[in-house]
PDB file of C-alpha atoms in Angstrom:
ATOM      1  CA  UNK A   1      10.515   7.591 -40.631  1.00 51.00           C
ATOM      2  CA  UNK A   2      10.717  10.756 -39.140  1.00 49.00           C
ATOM      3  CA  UNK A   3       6.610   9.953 -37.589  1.00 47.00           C
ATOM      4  CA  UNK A   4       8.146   6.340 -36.493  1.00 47.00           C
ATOM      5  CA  UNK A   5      10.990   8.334 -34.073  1.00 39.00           C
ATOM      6  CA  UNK A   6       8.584  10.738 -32.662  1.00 39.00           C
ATOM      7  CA  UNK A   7       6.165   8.064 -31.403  1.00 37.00           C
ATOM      8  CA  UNK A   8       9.102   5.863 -30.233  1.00 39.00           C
ATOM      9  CA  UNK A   9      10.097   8.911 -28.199  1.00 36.00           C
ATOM     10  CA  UNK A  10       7.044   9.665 -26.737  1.00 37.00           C
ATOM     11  CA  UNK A  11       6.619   6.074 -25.678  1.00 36.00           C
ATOM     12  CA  UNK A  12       9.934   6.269 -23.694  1.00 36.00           C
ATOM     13  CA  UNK A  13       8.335   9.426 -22.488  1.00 35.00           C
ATOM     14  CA  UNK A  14       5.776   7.943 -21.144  1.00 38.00           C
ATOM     15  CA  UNK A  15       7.002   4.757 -20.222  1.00 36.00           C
ATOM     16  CA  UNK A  16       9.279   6.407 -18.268  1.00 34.00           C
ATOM     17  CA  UNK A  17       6.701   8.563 -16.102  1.00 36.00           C
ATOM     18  CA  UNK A  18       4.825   5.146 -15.203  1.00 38.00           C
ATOM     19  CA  UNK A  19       7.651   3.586 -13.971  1.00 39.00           C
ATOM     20  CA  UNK A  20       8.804   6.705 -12.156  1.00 41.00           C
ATOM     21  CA  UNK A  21       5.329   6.770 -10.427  1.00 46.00           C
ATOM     22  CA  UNK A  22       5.213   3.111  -9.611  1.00 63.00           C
ATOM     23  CA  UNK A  23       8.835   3.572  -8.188  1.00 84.00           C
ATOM     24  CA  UNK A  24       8.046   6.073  -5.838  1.00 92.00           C
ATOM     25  CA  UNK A  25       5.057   4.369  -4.699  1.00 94.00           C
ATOM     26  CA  UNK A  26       6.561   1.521  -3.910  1.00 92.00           C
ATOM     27  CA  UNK A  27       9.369   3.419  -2.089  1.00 95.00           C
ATOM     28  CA  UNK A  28       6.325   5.010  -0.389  1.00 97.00           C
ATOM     29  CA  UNK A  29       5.140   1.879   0.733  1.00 96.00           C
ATOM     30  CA  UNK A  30       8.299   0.878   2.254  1.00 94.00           C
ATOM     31  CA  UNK A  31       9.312   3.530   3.761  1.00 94.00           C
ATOM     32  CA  UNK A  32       5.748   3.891   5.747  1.00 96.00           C
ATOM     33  CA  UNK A  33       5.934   0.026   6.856  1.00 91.00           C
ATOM     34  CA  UNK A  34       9.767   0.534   7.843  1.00 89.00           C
ATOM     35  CA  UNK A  35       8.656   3.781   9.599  1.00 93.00           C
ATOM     36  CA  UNK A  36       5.623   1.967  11.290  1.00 91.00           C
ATOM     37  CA  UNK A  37       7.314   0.539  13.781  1.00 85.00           C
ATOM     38  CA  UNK A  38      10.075   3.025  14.838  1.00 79.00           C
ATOM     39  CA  UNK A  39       8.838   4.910  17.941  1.00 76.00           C
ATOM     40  CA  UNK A  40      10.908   7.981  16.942  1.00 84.00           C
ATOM     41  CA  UNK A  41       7.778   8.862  14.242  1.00 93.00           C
ATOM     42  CA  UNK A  42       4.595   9.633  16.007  1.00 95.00           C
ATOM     43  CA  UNK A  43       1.228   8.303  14.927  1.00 95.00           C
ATOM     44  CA  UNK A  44      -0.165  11.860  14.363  1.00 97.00           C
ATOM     45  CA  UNK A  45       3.493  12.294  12.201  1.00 96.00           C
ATOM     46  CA  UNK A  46       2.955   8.815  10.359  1.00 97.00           C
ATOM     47  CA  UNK A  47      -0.713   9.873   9.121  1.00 97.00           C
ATOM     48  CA  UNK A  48       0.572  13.105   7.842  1.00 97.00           C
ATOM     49  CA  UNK A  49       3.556  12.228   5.919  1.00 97.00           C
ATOM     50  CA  UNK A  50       2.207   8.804   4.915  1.00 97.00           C
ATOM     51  CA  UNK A  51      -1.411   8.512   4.648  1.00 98.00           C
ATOM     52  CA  UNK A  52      -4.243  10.276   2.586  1.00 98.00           C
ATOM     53  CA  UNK A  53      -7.634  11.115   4.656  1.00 97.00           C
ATOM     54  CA  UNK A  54     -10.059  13.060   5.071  1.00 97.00           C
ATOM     55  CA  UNK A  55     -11.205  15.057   8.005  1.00 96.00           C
ATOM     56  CA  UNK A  56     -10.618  15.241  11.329  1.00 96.00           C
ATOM     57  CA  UNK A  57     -12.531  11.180  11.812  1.00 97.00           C
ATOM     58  CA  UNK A  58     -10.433   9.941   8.939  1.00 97.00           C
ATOM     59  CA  UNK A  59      -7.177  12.025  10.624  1.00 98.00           C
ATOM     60  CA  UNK A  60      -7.956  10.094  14.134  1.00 97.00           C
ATOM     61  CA  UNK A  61      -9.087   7.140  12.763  1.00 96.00           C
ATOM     62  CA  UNK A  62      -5.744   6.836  10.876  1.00 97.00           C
ATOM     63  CA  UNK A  63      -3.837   7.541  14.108  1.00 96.00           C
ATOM     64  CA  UNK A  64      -5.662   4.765  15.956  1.00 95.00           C
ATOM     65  CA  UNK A  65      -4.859   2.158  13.618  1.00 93.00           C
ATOM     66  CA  UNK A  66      -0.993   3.136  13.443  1.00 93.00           C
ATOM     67  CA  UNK A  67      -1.120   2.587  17.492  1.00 92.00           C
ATOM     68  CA  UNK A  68      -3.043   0.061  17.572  1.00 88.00           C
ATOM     69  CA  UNK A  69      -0.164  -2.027  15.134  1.00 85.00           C
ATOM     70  CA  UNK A  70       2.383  -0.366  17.394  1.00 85.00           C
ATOM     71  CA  UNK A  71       0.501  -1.825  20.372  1.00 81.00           C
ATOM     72  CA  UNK A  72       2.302  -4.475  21.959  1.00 64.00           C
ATOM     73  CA  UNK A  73      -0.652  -6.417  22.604  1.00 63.00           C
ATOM     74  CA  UNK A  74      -2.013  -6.398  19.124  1.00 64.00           C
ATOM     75  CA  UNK A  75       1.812  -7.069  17.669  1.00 56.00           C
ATOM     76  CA  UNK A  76       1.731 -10.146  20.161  1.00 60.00           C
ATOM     77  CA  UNK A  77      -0.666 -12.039  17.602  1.00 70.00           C
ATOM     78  CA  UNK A  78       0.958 -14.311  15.642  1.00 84.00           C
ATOM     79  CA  UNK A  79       0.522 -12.547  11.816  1.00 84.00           C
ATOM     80  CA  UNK A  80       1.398  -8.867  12.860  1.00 83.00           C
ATOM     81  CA  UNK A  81       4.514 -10.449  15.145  1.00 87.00           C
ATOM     82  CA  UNK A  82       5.861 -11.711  11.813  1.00 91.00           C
ATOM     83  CA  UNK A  83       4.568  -8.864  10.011  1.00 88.00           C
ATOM     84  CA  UNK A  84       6.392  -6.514  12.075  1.00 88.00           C
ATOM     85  CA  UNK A  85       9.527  -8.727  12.324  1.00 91.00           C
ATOM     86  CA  UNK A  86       9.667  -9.042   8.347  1.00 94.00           C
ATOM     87  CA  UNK A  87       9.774  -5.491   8.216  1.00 91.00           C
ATOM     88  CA  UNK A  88      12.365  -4.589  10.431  1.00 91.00           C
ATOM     89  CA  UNK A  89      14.597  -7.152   8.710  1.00 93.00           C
ATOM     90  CA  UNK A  90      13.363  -5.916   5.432  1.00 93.00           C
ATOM     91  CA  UNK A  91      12.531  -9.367   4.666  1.00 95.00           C
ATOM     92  CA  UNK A  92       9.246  -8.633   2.061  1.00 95.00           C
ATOM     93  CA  UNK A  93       8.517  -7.811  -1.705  1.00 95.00           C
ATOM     94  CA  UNK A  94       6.138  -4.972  -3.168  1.00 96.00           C
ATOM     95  CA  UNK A  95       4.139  -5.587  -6.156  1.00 96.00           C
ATOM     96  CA  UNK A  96       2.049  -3.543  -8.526  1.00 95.00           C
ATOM     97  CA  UNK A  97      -1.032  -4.746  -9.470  1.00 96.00           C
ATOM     98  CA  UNK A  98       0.202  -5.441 -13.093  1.00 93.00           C
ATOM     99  CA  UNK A  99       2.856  -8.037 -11.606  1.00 95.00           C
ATOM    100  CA  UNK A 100      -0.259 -10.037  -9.425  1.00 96.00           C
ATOM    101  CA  UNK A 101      -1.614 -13.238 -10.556  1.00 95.00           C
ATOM    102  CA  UNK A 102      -4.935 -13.549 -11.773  1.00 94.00           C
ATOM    103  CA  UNK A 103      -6.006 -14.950  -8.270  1.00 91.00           C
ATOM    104  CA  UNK A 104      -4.984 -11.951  -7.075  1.00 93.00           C
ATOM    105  CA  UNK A 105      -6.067  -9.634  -9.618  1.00 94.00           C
ATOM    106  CA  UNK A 106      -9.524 -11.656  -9.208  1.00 92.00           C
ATOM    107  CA  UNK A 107     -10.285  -9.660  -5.969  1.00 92.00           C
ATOM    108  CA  UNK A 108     -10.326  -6.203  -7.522  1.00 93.00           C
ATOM    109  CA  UNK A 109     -12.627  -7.073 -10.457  1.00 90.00           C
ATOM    110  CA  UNK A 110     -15.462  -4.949  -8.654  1.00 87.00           C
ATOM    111  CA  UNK A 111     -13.123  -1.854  -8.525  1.00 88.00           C
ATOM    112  CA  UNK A 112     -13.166   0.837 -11.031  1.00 88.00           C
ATOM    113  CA  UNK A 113     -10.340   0.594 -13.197  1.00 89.00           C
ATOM    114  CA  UNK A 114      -8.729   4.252 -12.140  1.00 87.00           C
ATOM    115  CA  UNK A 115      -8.014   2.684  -8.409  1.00 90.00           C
ATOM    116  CA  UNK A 116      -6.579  -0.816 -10.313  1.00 94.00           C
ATOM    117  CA  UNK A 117      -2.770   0.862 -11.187  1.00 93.00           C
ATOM    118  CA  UNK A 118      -2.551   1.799  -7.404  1.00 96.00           C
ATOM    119  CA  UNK A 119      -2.841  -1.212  -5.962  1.00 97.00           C
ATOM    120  CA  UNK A 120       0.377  -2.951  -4.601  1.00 97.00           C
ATOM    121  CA  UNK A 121       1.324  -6.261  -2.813  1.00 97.00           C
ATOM    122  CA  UNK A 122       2.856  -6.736   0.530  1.00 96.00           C
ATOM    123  CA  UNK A 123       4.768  -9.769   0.662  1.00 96.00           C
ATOM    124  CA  UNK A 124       5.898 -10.668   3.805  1.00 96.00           C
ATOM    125  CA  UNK A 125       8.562 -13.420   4.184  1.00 96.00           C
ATOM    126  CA  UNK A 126       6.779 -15.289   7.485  1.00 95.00           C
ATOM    127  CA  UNK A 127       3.194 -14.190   6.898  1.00 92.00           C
ATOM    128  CA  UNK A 128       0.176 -13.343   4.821  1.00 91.00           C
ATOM    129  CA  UNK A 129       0.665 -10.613   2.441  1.00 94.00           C
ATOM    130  CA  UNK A 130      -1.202  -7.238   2.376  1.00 92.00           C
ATOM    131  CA  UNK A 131      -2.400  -4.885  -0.239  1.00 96.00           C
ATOM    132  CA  UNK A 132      -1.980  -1.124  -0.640  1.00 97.00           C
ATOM    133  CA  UNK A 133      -4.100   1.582  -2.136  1.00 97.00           C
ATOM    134  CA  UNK A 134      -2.752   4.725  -3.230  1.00 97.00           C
ATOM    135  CA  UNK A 135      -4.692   7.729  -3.669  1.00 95.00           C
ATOM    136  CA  UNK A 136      -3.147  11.397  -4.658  1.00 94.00           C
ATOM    137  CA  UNK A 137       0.456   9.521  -3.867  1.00 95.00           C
ATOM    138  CA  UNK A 138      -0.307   8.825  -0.275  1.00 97.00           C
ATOM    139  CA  UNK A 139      -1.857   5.528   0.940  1.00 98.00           C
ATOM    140  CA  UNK A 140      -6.008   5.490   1.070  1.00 97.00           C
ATOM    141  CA  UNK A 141      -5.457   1.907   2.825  1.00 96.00           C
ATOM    142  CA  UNK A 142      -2.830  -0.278   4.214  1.00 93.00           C
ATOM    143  CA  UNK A 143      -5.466  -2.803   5.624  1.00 88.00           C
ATOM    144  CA  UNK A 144      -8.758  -4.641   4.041  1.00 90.00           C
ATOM    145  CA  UNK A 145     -10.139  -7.846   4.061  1.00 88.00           C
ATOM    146  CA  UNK A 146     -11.902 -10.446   1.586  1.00 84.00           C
ATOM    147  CA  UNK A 147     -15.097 -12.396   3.449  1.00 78.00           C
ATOM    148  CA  UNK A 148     -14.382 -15.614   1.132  1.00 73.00           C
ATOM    149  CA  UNK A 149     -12.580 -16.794  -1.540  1.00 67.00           C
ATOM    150  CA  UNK A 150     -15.184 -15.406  -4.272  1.00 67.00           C
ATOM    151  CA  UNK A 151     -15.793 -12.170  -2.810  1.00 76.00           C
ATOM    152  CA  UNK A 152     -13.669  -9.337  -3.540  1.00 86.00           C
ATOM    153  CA  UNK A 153     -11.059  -6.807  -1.101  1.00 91.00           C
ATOM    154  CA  UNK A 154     -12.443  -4.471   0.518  1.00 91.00           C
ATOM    155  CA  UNK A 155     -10.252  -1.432   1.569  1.00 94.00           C
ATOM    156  CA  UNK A 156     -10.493   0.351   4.421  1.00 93.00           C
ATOM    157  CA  UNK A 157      -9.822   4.363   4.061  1.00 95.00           C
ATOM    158  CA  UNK A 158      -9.618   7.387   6.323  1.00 96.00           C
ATOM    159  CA  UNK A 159     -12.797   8.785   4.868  1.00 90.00           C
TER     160      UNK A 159
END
C-alpha cells in the first residue's frame, strides 16, 4: 500500500512539472505575439526576451523578421492583417502538440521526438494558424512552412 502512495505521489509530481512547463510556454507564446505588435518593445528587445538564437546572424536575422511583421506594408497582406488584428483583440487559441489532430500531428512525423512536446498551435480567429517551437524555453521558430499536403513543417530558426 505504502509502494501504491509513493508512486501516486510522484505521478502528481511529475504531472504537475509538465503542466507547469506547458503553462508557461504557452504564456510565452502569448505574451511574445501580444508584444509583437506594440511599438513600445523594440525588435532588438523582442529577440532577447522572447526568442532563442544563435549568433550575431541568428540575433539580426531574428530582428528582421520581427520588423518585417511590424512593417506596415507586409501587415497590409491579407493573413498577417488578420493575424495581427486577432492578436490585439486576443481573439486566438494555443495548443500543445498533444492536443493537435492527427492531420496536424502528421507534419512533424520527420522530427525527432525531443522537439515533438514543444510544439504549439496558433489559432487565429480570422486566419490560418501557426506553429511554435520552443527550444531552452524561448521560441526557436514562430514561422515555417509545409510545400504540400504530404510533406512535413519546416521551421525556420535563428541559427
Amino acid at each position: 500500500m505504502k509502494k501504491i502512495s509513493i508512486i501516486i505521489s510522484m505521478l502528481t509530481l511529475f504531472s504537475s512539472i509538465v503542466i507547469g512547463q506547458n503553462s508557461e510556454q504557452m504564456i510565452l507564446i502569448k505574451d511574445f505575439y501580444q508584444n509583437l505588435y506594440k511599438k513600445n518593445i523594440t525588435p532588438e528587445k523582442m529577440v532577447e526576451k522572447y526568442i532563442f538564437y544563435k549568433g550575431t546572424k541568428g540575433h539580426s536575422n531574428a530582428i528582421k523578421s520581427i520588423q518585417q511583421l511590424r512593417d506596415s506594408s507586409i501587415a497590409s497582406d491579407d493573413h498577417f492583417l488578420l493575424l495581427r488584428n486577432d492578436i490585439l483583440n486576443e481573439d486566438f487559441t494555443v495548443q500543445q502538440y498533444n492536443q493537435l489532430s492527427d492531420i496536424d500531428i502528421a507534419k512533424f512525423s520527420e522530427l525527432d521526438d525531443q522537439f515533438k512536446s514543444n510544439i504549439y498551435k496558433v489559432t487565429p480567429k480570422s486566419t490560418i494558424p501557426n506553429f511554435i517551437l520552443i527550444q531552452e524555453n524561448k521560441i526557436a521558430s514562430f514561422f515555417g512552412f509545409q510545400k504540400g499536403e504530404n510533406s512535413s513543417y519546416l521551421f525556420l530558426t535563428y541559427q
